[in-house]
Short mmCIF file of C-alpha atoms in Angstrom, two decimals:
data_model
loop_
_atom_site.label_atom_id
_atom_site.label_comp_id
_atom_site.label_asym_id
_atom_site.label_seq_id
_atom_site.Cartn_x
_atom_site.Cartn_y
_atom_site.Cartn_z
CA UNK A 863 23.36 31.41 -27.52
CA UNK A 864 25.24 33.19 -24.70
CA UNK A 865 25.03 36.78 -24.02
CA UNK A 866 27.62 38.29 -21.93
CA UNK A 867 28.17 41.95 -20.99
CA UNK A 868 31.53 41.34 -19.72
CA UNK A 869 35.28 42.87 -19.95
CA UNK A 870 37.21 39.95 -21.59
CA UNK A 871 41.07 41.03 -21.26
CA UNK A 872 43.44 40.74 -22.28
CA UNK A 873 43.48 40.52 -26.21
CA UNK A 874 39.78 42.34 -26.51
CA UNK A 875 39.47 46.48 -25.23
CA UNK A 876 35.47 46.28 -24.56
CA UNK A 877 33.62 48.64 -22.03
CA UNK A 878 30.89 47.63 -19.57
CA UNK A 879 28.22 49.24 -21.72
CA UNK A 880 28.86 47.35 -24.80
CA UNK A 881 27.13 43.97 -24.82
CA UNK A 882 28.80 41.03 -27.01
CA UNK A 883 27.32 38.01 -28.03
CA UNK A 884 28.86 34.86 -28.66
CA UNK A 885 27.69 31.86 -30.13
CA UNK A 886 29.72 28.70 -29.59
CA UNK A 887 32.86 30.68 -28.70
CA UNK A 888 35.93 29.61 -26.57
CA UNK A 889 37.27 31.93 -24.34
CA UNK A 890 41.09 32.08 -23.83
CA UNK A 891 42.30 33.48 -20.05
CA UNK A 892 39.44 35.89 -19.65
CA UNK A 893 37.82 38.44 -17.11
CA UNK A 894 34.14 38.09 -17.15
CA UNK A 895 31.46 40.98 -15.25
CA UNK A 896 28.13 40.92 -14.62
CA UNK A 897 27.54 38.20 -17.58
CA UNK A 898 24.55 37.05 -18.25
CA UNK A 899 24.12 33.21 -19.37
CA UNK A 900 21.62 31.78 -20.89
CA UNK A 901 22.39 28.74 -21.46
CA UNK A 902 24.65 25.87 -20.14
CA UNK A 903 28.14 27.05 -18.40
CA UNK A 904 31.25 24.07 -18.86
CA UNK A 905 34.96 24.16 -18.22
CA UNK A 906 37.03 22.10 -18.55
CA UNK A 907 35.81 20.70 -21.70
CA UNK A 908 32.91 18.84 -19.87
CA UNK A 909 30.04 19.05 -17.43
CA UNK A 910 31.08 16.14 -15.07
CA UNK A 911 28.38 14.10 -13.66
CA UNK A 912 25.72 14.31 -11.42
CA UNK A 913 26.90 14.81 -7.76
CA UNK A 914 30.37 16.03 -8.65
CA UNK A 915 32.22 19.21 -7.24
CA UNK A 916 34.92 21.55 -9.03
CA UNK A 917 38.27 20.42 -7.44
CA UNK A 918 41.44 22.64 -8.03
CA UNK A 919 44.87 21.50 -8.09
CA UNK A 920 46.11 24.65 -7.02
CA UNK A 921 47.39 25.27 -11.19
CA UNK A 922 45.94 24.78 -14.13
CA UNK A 923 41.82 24.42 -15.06
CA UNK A 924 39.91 22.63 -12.21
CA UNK A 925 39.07 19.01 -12.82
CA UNK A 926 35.22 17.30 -11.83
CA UNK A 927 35.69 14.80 -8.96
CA UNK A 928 32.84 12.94 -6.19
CA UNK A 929 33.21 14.54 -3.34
CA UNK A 930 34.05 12.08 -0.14
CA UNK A 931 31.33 10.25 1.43
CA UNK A 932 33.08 11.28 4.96
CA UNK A 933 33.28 9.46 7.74
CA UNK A 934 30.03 8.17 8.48
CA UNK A 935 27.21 6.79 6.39
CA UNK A 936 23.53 6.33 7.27
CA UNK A 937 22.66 2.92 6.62
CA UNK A 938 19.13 2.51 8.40
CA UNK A 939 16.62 4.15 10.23
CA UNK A 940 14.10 2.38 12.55
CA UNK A 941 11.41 4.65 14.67
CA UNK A 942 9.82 3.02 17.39
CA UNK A 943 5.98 3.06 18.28
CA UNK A 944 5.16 1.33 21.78
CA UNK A 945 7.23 -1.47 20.60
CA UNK A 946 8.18 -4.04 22.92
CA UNK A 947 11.29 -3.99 21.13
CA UNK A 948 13.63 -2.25 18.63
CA UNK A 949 15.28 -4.42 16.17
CA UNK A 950 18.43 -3.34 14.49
CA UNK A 951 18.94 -5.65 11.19
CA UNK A 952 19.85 -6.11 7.27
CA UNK A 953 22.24 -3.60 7.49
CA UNK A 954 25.33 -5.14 8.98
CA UNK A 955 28.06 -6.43 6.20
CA UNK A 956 31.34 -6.59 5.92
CA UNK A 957 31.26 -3.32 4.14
CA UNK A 958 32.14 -1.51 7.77
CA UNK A 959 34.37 -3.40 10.28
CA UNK A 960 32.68 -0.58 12.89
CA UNK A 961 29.41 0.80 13.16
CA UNK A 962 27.45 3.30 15.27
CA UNK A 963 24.14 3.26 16.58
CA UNK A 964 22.64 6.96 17.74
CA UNK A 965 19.08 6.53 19.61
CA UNK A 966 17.48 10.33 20.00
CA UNK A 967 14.14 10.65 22.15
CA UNK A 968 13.58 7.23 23.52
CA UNK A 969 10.87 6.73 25.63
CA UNK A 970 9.54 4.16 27.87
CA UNK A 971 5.52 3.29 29.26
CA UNK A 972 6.53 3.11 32.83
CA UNK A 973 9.01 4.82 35.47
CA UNK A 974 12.87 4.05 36.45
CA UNK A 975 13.91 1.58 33.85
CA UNK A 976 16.74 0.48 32.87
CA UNK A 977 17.23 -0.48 29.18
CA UNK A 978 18.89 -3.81 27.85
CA UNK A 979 19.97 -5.25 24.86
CA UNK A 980 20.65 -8.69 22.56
CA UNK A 981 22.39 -9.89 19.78
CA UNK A 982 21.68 -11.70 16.69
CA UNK A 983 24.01 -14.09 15.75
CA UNK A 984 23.98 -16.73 13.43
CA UNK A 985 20.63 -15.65 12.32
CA UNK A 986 19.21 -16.37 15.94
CA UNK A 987 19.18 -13.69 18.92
CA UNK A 988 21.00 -15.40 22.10
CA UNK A 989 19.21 -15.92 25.19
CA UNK A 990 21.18 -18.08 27.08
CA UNK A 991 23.78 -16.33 29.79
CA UNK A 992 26.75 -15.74 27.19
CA UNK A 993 26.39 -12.13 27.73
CA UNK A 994 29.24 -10.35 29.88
CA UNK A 995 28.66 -6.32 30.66
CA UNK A 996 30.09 -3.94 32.44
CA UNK A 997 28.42 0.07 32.84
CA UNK A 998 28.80 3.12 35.13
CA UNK A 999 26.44 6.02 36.32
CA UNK A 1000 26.79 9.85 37.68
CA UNK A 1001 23.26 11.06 38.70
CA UNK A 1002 22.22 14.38 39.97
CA UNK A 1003 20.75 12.39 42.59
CA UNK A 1004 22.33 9.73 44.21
CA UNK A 1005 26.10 10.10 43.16
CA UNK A 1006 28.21 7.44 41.29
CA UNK A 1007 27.28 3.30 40.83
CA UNK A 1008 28.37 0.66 38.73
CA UNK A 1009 26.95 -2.67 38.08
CA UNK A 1010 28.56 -5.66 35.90
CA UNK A 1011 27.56 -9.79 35.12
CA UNK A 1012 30.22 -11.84 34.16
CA UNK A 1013 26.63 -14.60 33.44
CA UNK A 1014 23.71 -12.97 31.69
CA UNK A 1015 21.28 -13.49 29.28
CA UNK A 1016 20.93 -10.38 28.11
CA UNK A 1017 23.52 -6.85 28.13
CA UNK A 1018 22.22 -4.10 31.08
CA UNK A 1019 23.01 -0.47 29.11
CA UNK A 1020 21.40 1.85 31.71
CA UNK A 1021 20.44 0.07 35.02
CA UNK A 1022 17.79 2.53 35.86
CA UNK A 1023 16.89 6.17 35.60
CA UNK A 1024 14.47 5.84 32.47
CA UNK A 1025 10.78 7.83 33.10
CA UNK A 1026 7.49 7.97 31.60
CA UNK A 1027 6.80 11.93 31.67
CA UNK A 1028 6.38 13.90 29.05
CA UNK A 1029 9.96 15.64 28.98
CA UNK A 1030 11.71 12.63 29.67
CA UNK A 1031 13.81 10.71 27.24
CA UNK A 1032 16.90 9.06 26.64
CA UNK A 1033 19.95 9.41 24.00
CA UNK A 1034 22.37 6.76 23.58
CA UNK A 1035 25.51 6.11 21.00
CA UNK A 1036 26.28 2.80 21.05
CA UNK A 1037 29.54 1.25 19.06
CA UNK A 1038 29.52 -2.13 17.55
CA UNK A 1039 32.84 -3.83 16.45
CA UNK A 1040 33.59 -6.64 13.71
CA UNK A 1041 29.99 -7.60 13.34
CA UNK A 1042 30.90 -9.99 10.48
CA UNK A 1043 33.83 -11.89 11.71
CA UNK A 1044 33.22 -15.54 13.03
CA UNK A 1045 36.62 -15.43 14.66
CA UNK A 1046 36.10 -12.36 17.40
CA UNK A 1047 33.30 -12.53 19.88
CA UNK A 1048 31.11 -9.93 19.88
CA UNK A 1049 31.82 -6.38 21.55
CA UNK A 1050 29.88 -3.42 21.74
CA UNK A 1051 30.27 -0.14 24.21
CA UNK A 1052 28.18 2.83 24.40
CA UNK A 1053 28.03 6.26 26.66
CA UNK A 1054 24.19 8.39 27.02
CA UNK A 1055 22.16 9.89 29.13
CA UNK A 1056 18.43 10.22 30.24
CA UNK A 1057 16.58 12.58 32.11
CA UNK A 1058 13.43 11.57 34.72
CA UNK A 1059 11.70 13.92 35.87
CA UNK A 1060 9.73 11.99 38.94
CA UNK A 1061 13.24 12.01 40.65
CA UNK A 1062 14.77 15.48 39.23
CA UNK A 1063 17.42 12.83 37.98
CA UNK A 1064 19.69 13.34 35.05
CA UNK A 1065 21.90 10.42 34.82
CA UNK A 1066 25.30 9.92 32.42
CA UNK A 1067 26.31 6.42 31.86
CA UNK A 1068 28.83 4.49 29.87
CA UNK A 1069 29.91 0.80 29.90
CA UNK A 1070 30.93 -2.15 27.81
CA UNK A 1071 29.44 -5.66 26.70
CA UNK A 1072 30.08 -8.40 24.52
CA UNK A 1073 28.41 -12.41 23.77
CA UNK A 1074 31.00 -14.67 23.89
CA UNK A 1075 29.72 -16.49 21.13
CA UNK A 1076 31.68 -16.01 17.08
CA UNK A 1077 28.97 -15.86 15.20
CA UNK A 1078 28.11 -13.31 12.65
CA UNK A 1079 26.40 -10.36 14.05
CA UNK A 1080 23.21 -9.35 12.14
CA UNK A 1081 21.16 -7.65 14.42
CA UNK A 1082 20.77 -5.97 18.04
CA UNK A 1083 17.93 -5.78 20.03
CA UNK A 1084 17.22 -2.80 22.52
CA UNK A 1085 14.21 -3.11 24.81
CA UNK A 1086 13.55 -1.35 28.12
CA UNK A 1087 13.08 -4.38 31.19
CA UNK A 1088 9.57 -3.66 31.18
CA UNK A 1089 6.74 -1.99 29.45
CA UNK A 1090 7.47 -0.90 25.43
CA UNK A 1091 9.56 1.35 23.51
CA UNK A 1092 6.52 4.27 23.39
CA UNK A 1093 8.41 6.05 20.75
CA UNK A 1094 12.24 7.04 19.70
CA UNK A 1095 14.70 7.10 16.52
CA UNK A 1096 17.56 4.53 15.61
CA UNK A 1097 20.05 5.77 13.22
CA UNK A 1098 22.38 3.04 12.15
CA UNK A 1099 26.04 4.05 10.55
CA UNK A 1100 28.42 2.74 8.78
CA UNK A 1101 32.22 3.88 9.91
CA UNK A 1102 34.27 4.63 7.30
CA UNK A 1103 37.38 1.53 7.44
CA UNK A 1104 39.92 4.68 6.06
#
């Protein structure tokens, strides 16, 4: 049963005092005040489904639809403990041909280090010098730098700048491209920053890397060059392909 103290127009003259109640009753284009349900609410003939949103058309009754999953989707989230290092797995598919990585409030045991990373391919992470990498700094200290390796066994992301204190920490987004195609080597780039407060440094840095093996990408490894991972978060998204 639904009680309603309502003014239902046009084809019923009833005031705001009166109170009308209606059992199983549909109502044909009316205006509805201070109405008081008690029970269940539909349009539209139905109650949709879990998770869905009233849509309008702009005419007509509104329809029940999923809303969009929007660009991005969470796919996995690893926290790091003093770990010597942080491995990013299972979630890669061909379900995304682009995914982003977003590490909040790393931390590292010792002083100045830099941070560096692996891949996973073909089940195996590569240690040999396949990796090529390219990355630029700003500092509030000592100005611009780049370094690159054209021969490496492993990808530099931040050559330095990384300290142990407690306010210091470093934020990365890192982009990884066609991790399931055995026809592309393997490309990532990435742009962050970190904060040390030994040196009063805050450093920006951005750069590029790739293996120049095919192989399916199923994992990547980030690890500082010394020392462990003493804590941080690893959010791993899927991009939406459209």
């Amino acid at each position: 049963m639904t009680t309603l103290s309502a003014i239902i127009t046009p084809t019923n003259l009833v005031t705001a005092t009166d109170t009308q109640t209606l059992t199983n009753k549909t109502l044909t284009a009316p205006t509805i005040a201070s109405a008081n349900l008690t029970t269940a609410l539909t349009l539209a003939g139905a109650a949709g489904t879990n998770g869905q949103v009233l849509t309008s058309a702009g005419s007509g009754l509104p329809t029940w639809s999923s809303p969009s999953a929007g660009a991005l989707t969470l796919l996995s989230t690893v926290t790091a403990s003093n770990s010597a290092t942080v491995d990013i797995e299972t979630t890669f598919s061909s379900t995304y041909d682009a995914y982003l990585l977003v590490v909040t409030g790393m931390t590292s045991q010792n002083n100045n280090l830099g941070i560096k990373a692996q891949m996973k391919l073909s089940g195996s992470y590569v240690t040999t010098s396949t990796y090529r990498w390219y990355n630029d700094a700003s500092s509030s200290t000592f100005g611009v730098s780049n370094s690159s390796s054209s021969s490496d066994t492993e990808i530099t992301i931040l050559a330095g700048g990384a300290g142990n204190n407690a306010a210091d920490s470093v934020n990365l987004q890192i982009s990884i491209y066609n991790p399931s195609s055995t026809a592309f080597s393997k490309l990532i780039n990435w742009f962050g920053l970190s904060f040390y407060t030994t040196a009063t440094r805050v450093t920006n840095a951005f750069g590029v890397g790739t293996n120049t093996g095919v192989g399916a990408l199923t994992g990547l490894r980030i690890y500082f060059q010394s020392g462990n991972v003493v804590a941080g978060k690893f959010r791993l998204y899927g991009i939406s392909n459209s």
